[in-house]
CSV table of C-alpha atoms in Angstrom, one decimal:
chain,number,residue,atom,x,y,z
A,5,UNK,CA,16.4,8.8,10.6
A,6,UNK,CA,18.0,6.8,7.7
A,7,UNK,CA,18.8,8.8,4.6
A,8,UNK,CA,16.0,9.3,2.0
A,9,UNK,CA,18.7,10.1,-0.5
A,10,UNK,CA,20.2,6.6,-0.2
A,11,UNK,CA,16.8,4.9,-0.7
A,12,UNK,CA,16.4,3.0,-3.9
A,13,UNK,CA,13.5,0.5,-4.4
A,14,UNK,CA,14.2,-3.0,-5.3
A,15,UNK,CA,12.9,-4.6,-8.5
A,16,UNK,CA,9.3,-5.0,-9.2
A,17,UNK,CA,8.0,-8.3,-7.7
A,18,UNK,CA,5.2,-10.0,-6.0
A,19,UNK,CA,2.3,-8.5,-8.1
A,20,UNK,CA,-0.5,-9.9,-10.1
A,21,UNK,CA,-3.8,-8.7,-11.5
A,22,UNK,CA,-7.3,-10.3,-11.8
A,23,UNK,CA,-10.2,-9.2,-13.7
A,24,UNK,CA,-13.8,-9.9,-12.6
A,25,UNK,CA,-16.2,-8.5,-15.2
A,26,UNK,CA,-15.2,-4.8,-15.6
A,27,UNK,CA,-13.4,-4.8,-12.2
A,28,UNK,CA,-9.6,-5.1,-12.0
A,29,UNK,CA,-7.9,-6.1,-8.8
A,30,UNK,CA,-4.2,-5.5,-8.0
A,31,UNK,CA,-2.7,-8.1,-5.6
A,32,UNK,CA,0.6,-7.3,-4.0
A,33,UNK,CA,2.5,-9.6,-1.8
A,34,UNK,CA,5.4,-8.5,0.3
A,35,UNK,CA,7.5,-10.4,2.9
A,36,UNK,CA,8.1,-8.1,5.9
A,37,UNK,CA,10.7,-8.9,8.5
A,38,UNK,CA,8.4,-8.2,11.5
A,39,UNK,CA,5.8,-10.2,13.3
A,40,UNK,CA,2.1,-9.9,12.3
A,41,UNK,CA,1.1,-8.0,15.4
A,42,UNK,CA,3.6,-5.1,14.6
A,43,UNK,CA,2.5,-5.0,11.1
A,44,UNK,CA,-1.2,-5.0,12.1
A,45,UNK,CA,-0.6,-2.0,14.3
A,46,UNK,CA,1.1,-0.2,11.4
A,47,UNK,CA,-1.9,-0.9,9.2
A,48,UNK,CA,-4.6,0.3,11.7
A,49,UNK,CA,-3.0,3.0,14.0
A,50,UNK,CA,-3.2,6.6,12.7
A,51,UNK,CA,0.2,7.3,14.4
A,52,UNK,CA,1.8,4.6,12.2
A,53,UNK,CA,-0.2,5.2,9.0
A,54,UNK,CA,1.0,8.8,8.8
A,55,UNK,CA,4.6,7.5,8.6
A,56,UNK,CA,4.2,5.3,5.6
A,57,UNK,CA,0.7,5.2,4.0
A,58,UNK,CA,-0.5,7.5,1.1
A,59,UNK,CA,-3.3,8.7,3.4
A,60,UNK,CA,-3.8,9.9,6.9
A,61,UNK,CA,-6.5,8.5,9.1
A,62,UNK,CA,-8.4,10.3,11.8
A,63,UNK,CA,-9.1,7.1,13.7
A,64,UNK,CA,-8.1,3.6,14.2
A,65,UNK,CA,-8.9,1.1,11.4
A,66,UNK,CA,-8.6,-2.0,13.7
A,67,UNK,CA,-12.3,-2.2,14.8
A,68,UNK,CA,-15.2,-3.4,12.8
A,69,UNK,CA,-17.8,-0.7,12.3
A,70,UNK,CA,-15.3,2.1,13.0
A,71,UNK,CA,-16.0,5.3,10.9
A,72,UNK,CA,-12.7,6.8,9.8
A,73,UNK,CA,-11.8,9.7,7.5
A,74,UNK,CA,-9.0,9.0,5.1
A,75,UNK,CA,-7.2,11.9,3.7
A,76,UNK,CA,-4.8,11.7,0.7
A,77,UNK,CA,-1.3,13.1,1.3
A,78,UNK,CA,0.6,15.2,-1.3
A,79,UNK,CA,-1.9,14.5,-4.0
A,80,UNK,CA,-2.6,17.0,-6.8
A,81,UNK,CA,-6.0,17.7,-5.0
A,82,UNK,CA,-7.1,17.1,-1.4
A,83,UNK,CA,-9.3,14.0,-1.2
A,84,UNK,CA,-11.1,13.2,2.0
A,85,UNK,CA,-13.2,10.0,2.1
A,86,UNK,CA,-15.1,8.4,5.0
A,87,UNK,CA,-15.0,4.7,5.4
A,88,UNK,CA,-16.4,2.1,7.6
A,89,UNK,CA,-14.2,-0.8,8.6
A,90,UNK,CA,-15.9,-3.9,7.2
A,91,UNK,CA,-13.6,-6.6,8.7
A,92,UNK,CA,-10.9,-6.4,11.3
A,93,UNK,CA,-9.6,-9.8,12.5
A,94,UNK,CA,-6.4,-8.9,14.3
A,95,UNK,CA,-3.7,-9.6,13.3
A,96,UNK,CA,-4.8,-11.5,10.1
A,97,UNK,CA,-7.4,-9.6,8.0
A,98,UNK,CA,-8.5,-6.0,7.6
A,99,UNK,CA,-11.0,-4.7,5.0
A,100,UNK,CA,-12.3,-1.2,4.3
A,101,UNK,CA,-12.8,1.1,1.4
A,102,UNK,CA,-10.5,4.0,0.5
A,103,UNK,CA,-12.8,6.2,-1.7
A,104,UNK,CA,-13.6,3.8,-4.6
A,105,UNK,CA,-10.9,1.3,-3.7
A,106,UNK,CA,-11.8,-1.8,-1.9
A,107,UNK,CA,-8.8,-2.5,0.5
A,108,UNK,CA,-8.2,-6.0,1.8
A,109,UNK,CA,-5.1,-6.7,3.8
A,110,UNK,CA,-4.1,-10.2,4.7
A,111,UNK,CA,-1.3,-10.9,7.2
A,112,UNK,CA,0.2,-14.4,7.5
A,113,UNK,CA,3.1,-15.3,9.9
A,114,UNK,CA,6.1,-16.5,7.9
A,115,UNK,CA,9.7,-17.6,8.5
A,116,UNK,CA,10.8,-14.0,7.9
A,117,UNK,CA,8.1,-12.3,9.9
A,118,UNK,CA,4.9,-11.4,8.0
A,119,UNK,CA,3.6,-12.2,4.5
A,120,UNK,CA,1.5,-9.2,3.7
A,121,UNK,CA,-1.0,-9.3,0.8
A,122,UNK,CA,-3.0,-6.3,-0.4
A,123,UNK,CA,-5.9,-6.7,-2.7
A,124,UNK,CA,-7.3,-3.5,-4.1
A,125,UNK,CA,-9.4,-2.8,-7.1
A,126,UNK,CA,-8.0,-0.2,-9.5
A,127,UNK,CA,-8.7,1.1,-13.0
A,128,UNK,CA,-6.7,-0.8,-15.6
A,129,UNK,CA,-4.7,2.3,-16.8
A,130,UNK,CA,-3.5,2.9,-13.2
A,131,UNK,CA,-2.4,-0.7,-12.4
A,132,UNK,CA,1.3,-0.2,-12.8
A,133,UNK,CA,1.1,3.2,-11.0
A,134,UNK,CA,-0.6,1.7,-8.0
A,135,UNK,CA,1.8,-1.2,-7.9
A,136,UNK,CA,4.8,1.1,-8.0
A,137,UNK,CA,3.3,3.4,-5.3
A,138,UNK,CA,2.5,0.6,-2.9
A,139,UNK,CA,5.9,-1.0,-3.5
A,140,UNK,CA,7.5,2.1,-2.2
A,141,UNK,CA,5.0,2.4,0.6
A,142,UNK,CA,5.8,-1.1,1.7
A,143,UNK,CA,9.6,-0.4,1.6
A,144,UNK,CA,8.9,2.6,3.9
A,145,UNK,CA,6.7,0.5,6.2
A,146,UNK,CA,9.4,-2.2,6.5
A,147,UNK,CA,12.1,0.3,7.4
A,148,UNK,CA,9.8,2.1,9.8
A,149,UNK,CA,9.0,-1.1,11.7
A,150,UNK,CA,12.8,-1.9,11.7
A,151,UNK,CA,13.5,1.4,13.5
A,152,UNK,CA,15.2,2.8,10.3
A,153,UNK,CA,12.6,5.3,9.2
A,154,UNK,CA,13.1,7.2,5.9
A,155,UNK,CA,9.9,9.2,6.0
A,156,UNK,CA,6.8,8.8,4.0
A,157,UNK,CA,6.9,9.1,0.2
A,158,UNK,CA,3.5,10.0,-1.2
A,159,UNK,CA,1.6,11.7,-4.1
A,160,UNK,CA,3.4,13.7,-6.7
A,161,UNK,CA,6.7,13.7,-4.8
A,162,UNK,CA,6.9,10.0,-5.2
A,163,UNK,CA,5.8,10.0,-8.9
A,164,UNK,CA,8.7,12.4,-9.7
A,165,UNK,CA,11.4,10.0,-8.3
A,166,UNK,CA,13.5,8.0,-10.5
A,167,UNK,CA,12.8,5.0,-8.3
A,168,UNK,CA,9.0,5.2,-8.9
A,169,UNK,CA,9.5,5.8,-12.7
A,170,UNK,CA,11.7,2.7,-12.9
A,171,UNK,CA,9.1,0.6,-10.9
A,172,UNK,CA,6.2,1.9,-12.9
A,173,UNK,CA,7.9,0.6,-16.1
A,174,UNK,CA,8.8,-2.6,-14.5
A,175,UNK,CA,5.4,-3.4,-13.1
A,176,UNK,CA,3.8,-2.4,-16.5
A,177,UNK,CA,6.0,-5.0,-18.1
A,178,UNK,CA,5.5,-7.6,-15.3
A,179,UNK,CA,1.8,-7.2,-15.4
A,180,UNK,CA,1.3,-6.7,-19.1
A,181,UNK,CA,-0.4,-3.4,-18.9
A,182,UNK,CA,0.0,-0.1,-20.9
A,183,UNK,CA,1.3,2.9,-18.9
A,184,UNK,CA,-0.5,6.2,-19.5
A,185,UNK,CA,1.7,9.2,-20.1
């Protein structure tokens, strides 16, 4: 396993927000150096999700209609939510809910591998926090798929790291949002 101590996230990038009525959507785009089929597997297979995502899944998210329990990891309080996969068009589009969050993953083949876009609704005060957290998750995912795993960062452990604190401020500035204390 590569060293967690040597990990430092790159600068905030590839993020935007949209407002529709009272609903805010965070859109994050990341270029991953792996083909869409590998990224799809990491987004849907519980054995991969437990290596990089902020939740564990008790089933595969790759089938429309699948009922899956998603459990937060290292959060201040345990949160288990049940979801039904709304759309699963491998290896291009995945939609489900994680609690109150609509999750839409788009995968597009690119020169580098895969252009991954996450669309998720989020409360305005938490936009920069969410962007910073997903940024780190995507870094962990990219390294995992490149056979250089550093282990999952999640919950309060992540929020206490200097890398997350820096990203939180950078995304707040990039997206023009306030950061709650």
